[in-house]
N, CA, C and O of each residue as an XYZ file, in Angstrom:
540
protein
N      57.990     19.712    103.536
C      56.948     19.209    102.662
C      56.658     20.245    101.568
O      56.270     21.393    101.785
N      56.856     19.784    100.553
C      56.254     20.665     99.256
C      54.793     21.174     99.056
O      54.208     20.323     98.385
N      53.939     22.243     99.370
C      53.354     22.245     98.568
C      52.686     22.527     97.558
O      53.649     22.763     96.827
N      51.322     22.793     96.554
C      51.195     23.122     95.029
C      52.403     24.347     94.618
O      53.349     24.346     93.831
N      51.921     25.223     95.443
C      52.605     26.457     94.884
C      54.405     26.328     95.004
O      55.054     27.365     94.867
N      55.101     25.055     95.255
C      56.524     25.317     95.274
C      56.837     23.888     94.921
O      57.957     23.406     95.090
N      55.937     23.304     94.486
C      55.866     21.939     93.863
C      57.222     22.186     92.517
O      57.136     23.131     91.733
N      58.133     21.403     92.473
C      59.096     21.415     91.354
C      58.381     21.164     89.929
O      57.309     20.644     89.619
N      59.329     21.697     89.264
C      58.961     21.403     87.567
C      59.856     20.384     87.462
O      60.678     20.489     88.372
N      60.084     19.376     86.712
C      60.240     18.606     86.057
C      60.485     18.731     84.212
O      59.810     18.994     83.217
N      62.205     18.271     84.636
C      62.263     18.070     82.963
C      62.690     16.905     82.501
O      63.363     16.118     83.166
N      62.293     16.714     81.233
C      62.847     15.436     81.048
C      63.219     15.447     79.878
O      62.553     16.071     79.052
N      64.288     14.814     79.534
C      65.179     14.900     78.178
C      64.705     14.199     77.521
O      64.011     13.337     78.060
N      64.820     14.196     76.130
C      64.300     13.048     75.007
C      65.216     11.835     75.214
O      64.748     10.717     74.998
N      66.662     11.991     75.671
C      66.972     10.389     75.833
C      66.652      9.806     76.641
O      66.940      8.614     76.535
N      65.912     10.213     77.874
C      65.580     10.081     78.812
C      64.062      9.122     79.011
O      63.679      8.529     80.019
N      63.445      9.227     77.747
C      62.073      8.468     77.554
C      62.728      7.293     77.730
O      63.940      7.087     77.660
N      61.371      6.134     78.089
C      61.197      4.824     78.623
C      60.281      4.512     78.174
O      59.203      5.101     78.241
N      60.645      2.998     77.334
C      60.242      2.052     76.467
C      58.459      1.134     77.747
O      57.359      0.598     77.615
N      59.479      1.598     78.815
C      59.071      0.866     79.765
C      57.399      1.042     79.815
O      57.096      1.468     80.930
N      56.290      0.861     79.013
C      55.076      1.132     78.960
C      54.555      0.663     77.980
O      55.245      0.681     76.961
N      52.984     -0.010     77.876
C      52.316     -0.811     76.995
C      52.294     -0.661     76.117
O      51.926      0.497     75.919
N      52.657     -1.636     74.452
C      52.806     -1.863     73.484
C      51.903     -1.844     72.704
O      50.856     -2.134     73.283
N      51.691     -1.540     71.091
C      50.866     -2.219     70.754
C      52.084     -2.605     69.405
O      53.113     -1.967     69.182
N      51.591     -3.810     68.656
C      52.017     -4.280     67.694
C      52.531     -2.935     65.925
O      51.763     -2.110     65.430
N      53.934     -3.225     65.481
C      53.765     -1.938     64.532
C      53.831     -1.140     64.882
O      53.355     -0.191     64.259
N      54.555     -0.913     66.299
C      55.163      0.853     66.345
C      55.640      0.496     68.033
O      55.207     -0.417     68.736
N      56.727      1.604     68.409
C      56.826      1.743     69.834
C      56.771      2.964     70.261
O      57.096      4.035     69.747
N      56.240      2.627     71.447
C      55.654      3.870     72.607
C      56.965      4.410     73.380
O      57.859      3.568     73.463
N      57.176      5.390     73.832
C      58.285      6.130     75.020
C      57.162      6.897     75.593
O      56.154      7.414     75.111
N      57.486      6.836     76.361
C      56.735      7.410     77.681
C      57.602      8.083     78.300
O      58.692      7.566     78.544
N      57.275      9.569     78.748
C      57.710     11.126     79.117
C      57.045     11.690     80.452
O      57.560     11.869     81.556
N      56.073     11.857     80.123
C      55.130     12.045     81.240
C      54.216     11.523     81.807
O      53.074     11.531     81.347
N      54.507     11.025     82.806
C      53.466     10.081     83.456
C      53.445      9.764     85.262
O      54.283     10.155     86.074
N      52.175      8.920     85.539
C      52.587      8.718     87.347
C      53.631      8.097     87.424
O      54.197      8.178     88.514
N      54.212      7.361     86.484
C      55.536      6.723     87.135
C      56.713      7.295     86.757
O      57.801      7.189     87.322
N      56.362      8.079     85.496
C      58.084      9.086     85.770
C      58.238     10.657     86.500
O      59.208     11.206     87.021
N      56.787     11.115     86.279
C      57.273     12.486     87.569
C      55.886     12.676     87.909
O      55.386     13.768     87.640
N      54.953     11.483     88.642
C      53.713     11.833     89.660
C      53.243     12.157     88.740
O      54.066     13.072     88.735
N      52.257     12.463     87.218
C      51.558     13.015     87.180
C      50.321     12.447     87.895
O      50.685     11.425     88.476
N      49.266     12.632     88.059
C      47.696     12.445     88.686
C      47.158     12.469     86.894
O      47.344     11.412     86.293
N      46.628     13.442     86.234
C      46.147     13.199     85.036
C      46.616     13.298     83.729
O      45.996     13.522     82.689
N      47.992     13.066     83.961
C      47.985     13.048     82.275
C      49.289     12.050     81.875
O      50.209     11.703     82.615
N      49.109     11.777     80.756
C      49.991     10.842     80.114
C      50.962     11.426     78.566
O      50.494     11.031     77.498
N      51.710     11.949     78.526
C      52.780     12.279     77.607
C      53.700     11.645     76.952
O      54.534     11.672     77.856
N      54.536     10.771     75.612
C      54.979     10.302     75.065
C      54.850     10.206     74.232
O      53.690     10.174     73.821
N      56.026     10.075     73.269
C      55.954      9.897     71.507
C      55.864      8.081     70.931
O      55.881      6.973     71.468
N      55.800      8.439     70.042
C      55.550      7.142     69.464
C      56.289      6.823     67.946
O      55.875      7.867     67.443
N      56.756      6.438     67.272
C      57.494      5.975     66.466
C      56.761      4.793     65.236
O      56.427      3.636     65.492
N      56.689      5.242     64.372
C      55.583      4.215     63.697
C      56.843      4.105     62.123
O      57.190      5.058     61.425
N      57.329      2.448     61.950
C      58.583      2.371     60.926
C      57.666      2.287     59.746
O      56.515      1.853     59.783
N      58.385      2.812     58.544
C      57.898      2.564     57.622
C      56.895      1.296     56.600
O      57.293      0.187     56.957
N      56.119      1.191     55.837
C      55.351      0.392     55.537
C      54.874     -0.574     56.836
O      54.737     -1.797     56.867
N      54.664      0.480     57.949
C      53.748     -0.563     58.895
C      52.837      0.036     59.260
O      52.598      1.233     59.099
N      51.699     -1.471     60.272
C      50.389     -0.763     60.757
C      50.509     -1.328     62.040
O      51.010     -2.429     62.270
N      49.878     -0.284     63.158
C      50.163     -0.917     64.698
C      48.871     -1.821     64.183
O      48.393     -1.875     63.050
N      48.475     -2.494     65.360
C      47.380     -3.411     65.786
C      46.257     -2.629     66.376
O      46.557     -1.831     67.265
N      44.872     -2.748     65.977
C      43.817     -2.072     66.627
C      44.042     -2.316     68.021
O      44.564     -3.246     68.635
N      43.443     -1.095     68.402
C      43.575     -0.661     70.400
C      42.766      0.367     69.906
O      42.403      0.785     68.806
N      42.555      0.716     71.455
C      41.905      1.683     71.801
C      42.648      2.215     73.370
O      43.671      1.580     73.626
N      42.307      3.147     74.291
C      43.091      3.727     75.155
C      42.396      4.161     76.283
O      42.785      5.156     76.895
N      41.060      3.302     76.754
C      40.094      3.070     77.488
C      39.740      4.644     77.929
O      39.524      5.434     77.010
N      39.687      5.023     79.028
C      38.424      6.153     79.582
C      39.352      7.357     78.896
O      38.871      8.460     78.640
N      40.845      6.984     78.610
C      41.938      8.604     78.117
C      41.724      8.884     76.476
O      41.908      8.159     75.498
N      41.196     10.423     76.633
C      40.585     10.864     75.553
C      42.641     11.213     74.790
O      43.493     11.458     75.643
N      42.861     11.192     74.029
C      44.315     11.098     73.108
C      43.959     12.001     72.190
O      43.111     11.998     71.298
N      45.070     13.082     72.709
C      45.381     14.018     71.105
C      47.244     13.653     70.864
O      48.234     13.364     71.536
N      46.887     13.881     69.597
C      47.632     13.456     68.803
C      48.402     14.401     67.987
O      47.731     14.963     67.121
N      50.184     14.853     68.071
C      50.372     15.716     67.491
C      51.396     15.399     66.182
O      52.537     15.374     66.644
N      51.418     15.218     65.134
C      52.829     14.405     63.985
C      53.619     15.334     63.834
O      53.383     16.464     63.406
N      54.526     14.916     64.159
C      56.028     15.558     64.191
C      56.600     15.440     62.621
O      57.116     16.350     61.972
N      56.292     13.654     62.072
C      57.299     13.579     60.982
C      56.494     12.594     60.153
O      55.439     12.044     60.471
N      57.168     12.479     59.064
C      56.036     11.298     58.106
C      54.523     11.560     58.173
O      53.955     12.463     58.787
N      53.868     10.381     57.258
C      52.587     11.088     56.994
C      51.658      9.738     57.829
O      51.347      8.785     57.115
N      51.255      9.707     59.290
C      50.846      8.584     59.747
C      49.330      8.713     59.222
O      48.699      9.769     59.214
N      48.816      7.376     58.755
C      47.419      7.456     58.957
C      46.781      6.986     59.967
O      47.333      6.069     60.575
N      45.538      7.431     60.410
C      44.801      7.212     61.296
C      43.544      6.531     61.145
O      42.671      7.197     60.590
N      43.143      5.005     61.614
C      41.711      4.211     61.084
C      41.362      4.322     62.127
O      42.066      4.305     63.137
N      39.869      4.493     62.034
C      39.064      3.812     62.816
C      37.867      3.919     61.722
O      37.680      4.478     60.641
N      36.820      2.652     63.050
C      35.191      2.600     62.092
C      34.219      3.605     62.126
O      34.255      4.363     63.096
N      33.520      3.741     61.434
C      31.970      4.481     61.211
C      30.709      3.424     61.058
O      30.193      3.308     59.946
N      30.248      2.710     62.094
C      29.097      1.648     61.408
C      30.234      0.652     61.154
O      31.144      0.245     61.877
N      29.760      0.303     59.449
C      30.310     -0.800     58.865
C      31.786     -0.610     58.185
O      32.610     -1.491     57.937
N      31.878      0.834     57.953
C      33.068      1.581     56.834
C      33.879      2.165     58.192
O      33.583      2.766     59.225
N      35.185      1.569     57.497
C      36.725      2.101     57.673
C      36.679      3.608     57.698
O      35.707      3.967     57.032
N      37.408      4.748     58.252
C      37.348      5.933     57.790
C      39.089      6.349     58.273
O      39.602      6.428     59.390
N      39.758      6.590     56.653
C      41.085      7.012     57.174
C      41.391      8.256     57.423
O      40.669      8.989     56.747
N      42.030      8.763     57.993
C      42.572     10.505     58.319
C      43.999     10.290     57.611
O      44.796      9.475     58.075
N      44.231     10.907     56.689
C      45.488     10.959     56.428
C      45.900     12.249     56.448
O      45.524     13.208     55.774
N      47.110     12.119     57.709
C      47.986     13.225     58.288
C      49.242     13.965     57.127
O      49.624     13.846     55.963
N      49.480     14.646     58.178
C      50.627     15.548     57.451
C      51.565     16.203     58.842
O      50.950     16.795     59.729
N      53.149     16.024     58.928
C      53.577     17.156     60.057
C      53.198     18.659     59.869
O      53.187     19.503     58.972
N      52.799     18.505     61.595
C      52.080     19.928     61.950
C      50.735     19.566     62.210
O      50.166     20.124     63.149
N      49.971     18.493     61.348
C      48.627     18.066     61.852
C      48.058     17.470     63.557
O      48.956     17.187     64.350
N      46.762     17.332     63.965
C      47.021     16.886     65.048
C      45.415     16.023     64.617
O      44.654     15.964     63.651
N      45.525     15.409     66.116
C      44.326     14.108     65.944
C      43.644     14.314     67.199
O      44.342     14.990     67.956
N      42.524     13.975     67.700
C      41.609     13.795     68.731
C      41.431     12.661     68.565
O      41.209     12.515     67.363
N      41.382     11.462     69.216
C      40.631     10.375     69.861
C      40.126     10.312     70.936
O      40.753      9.988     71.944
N      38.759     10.647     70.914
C      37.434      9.983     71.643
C      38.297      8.661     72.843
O      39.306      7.996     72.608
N      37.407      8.668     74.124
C      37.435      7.379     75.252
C      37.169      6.276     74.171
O      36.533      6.511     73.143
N      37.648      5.182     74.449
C      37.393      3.825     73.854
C      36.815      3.361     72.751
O      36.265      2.279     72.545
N      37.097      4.835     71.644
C      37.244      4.343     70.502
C      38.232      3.371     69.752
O      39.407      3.736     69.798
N      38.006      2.331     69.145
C      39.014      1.388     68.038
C      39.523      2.406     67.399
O      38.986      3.511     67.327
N      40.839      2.020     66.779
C      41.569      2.918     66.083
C      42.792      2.022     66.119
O      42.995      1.183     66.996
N      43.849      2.354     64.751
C      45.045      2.095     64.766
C      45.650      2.991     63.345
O      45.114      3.433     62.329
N      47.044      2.981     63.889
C      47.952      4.039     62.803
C      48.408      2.922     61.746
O      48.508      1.696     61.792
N      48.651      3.951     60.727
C      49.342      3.402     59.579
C      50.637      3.992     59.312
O      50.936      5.127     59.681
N      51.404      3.217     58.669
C      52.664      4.571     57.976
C      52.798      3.914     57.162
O      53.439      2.909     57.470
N      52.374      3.985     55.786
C      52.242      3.677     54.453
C      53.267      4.350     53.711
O      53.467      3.721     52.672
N      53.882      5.196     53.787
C      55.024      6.281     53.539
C      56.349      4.958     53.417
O      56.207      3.750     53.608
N      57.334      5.553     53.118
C      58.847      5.318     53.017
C      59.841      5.513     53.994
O      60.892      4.875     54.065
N      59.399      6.604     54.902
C      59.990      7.112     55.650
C      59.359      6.860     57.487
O      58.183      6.527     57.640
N      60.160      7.036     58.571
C      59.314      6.169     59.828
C      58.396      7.675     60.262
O      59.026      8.718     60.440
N      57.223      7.648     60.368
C      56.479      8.430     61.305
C      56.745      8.495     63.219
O      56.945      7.653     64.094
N      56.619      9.826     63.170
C      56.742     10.214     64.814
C      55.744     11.090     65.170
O      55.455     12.033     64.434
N      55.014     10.823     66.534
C      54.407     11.578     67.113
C      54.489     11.891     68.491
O      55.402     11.467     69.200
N      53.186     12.920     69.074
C      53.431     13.126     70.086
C      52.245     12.639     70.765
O      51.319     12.507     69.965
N      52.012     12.396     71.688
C      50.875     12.359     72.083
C      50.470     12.521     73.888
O      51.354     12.335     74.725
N      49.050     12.882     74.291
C      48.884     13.139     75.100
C      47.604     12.579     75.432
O      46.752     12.525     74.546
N      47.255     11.992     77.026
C      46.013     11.191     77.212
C      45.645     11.857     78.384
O      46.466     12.667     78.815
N      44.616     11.707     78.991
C      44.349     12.092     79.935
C      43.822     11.442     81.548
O      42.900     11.684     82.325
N      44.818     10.638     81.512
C      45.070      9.638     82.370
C      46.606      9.792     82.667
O      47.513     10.023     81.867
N      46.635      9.686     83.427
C      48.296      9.265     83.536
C      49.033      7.840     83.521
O      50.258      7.788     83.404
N      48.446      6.979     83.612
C      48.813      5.765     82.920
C      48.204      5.941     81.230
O      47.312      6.592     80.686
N      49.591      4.640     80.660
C      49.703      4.708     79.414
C      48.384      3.473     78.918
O      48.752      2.307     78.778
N      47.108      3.778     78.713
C      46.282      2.793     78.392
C      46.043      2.192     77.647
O      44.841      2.312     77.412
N      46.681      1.247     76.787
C      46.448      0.516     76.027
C      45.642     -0.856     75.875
O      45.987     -1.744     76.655
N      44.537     -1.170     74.907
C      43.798     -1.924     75.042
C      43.668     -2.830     73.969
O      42.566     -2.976     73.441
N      44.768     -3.528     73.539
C      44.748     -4.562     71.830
C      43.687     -5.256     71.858
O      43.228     -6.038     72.690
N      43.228     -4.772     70.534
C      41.814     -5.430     69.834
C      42.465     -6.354     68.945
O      43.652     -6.402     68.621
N      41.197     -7.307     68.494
C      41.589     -8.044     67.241
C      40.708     -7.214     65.817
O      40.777     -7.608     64.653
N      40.219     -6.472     66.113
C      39.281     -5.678     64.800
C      38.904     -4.144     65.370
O      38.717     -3.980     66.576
N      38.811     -3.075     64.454
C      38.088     -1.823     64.682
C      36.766     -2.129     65.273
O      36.225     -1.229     65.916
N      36.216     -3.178     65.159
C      34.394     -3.742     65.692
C      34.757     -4.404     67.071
O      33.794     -4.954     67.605
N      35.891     -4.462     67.727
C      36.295     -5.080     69.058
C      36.325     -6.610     68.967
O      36.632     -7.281     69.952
């Protein structure tokens, strides 16, 4: 029996990501780290892929607080304030915080496809499609 202290590391290759995890509209998810590819308990790891001139679909990512790291392209980031839209427009090397069950969705307004990284703190991949930033 394994335990903490001789517990294996785990690697996992980039071809090795799996599609196999919740969608949202306007971009796809791979999933890296998680309870179903090596046990995690709290956390959730995978990139995301956002093609050019698109926007995913509002979600949010229920109780998992999401940072956000851009690898490539310039993704934007919506969510609401009140009544007003508020965009973050990224740059690679930038990173993002999303708040528990805040609305939000990416943009890639660019020419080129945006990639990121991201990390939740859940180990399932939580996705929650809205029809509006107002739910």
């Amino acid at each position: 029996m394994t335990d903490h202290w001789h517990a294996p590391l785990r690697h996992i290759r980039g071809a090795e990501l799996t599609g196999d995890t919740r969608q949202t509209s306007g971009m796809s998810r791979l999933e890296a780290i998680s309870g179903r590819t090596v046990g995690s308990e709290k956390l959730w790891m995978g990139r995301t892929h956002v093609a050019p001139a698109t926007n995913s679909g509002d979600h949010h990512h229920g109780e998992a607080e999401t940072a956000i790291y851009v690898v490539s392209g310039h993704p934007v980031f919506v969510f609401a304030e009140g009544a007003e839209e508020i965009r973050l427009e990224t740059e690679p090397g930038d990173y993002v915080f999303v708040p528990p069950f805040v609305p939000h969705r990416e943009e890639n307004p660019g020419d080129e496809e945006a990639v990121v990284v991201i990390a939740r703190s859940t180990q399932d991949g939580i996705v929650v499609n809205l029809p509006s930033l107002w739910g």
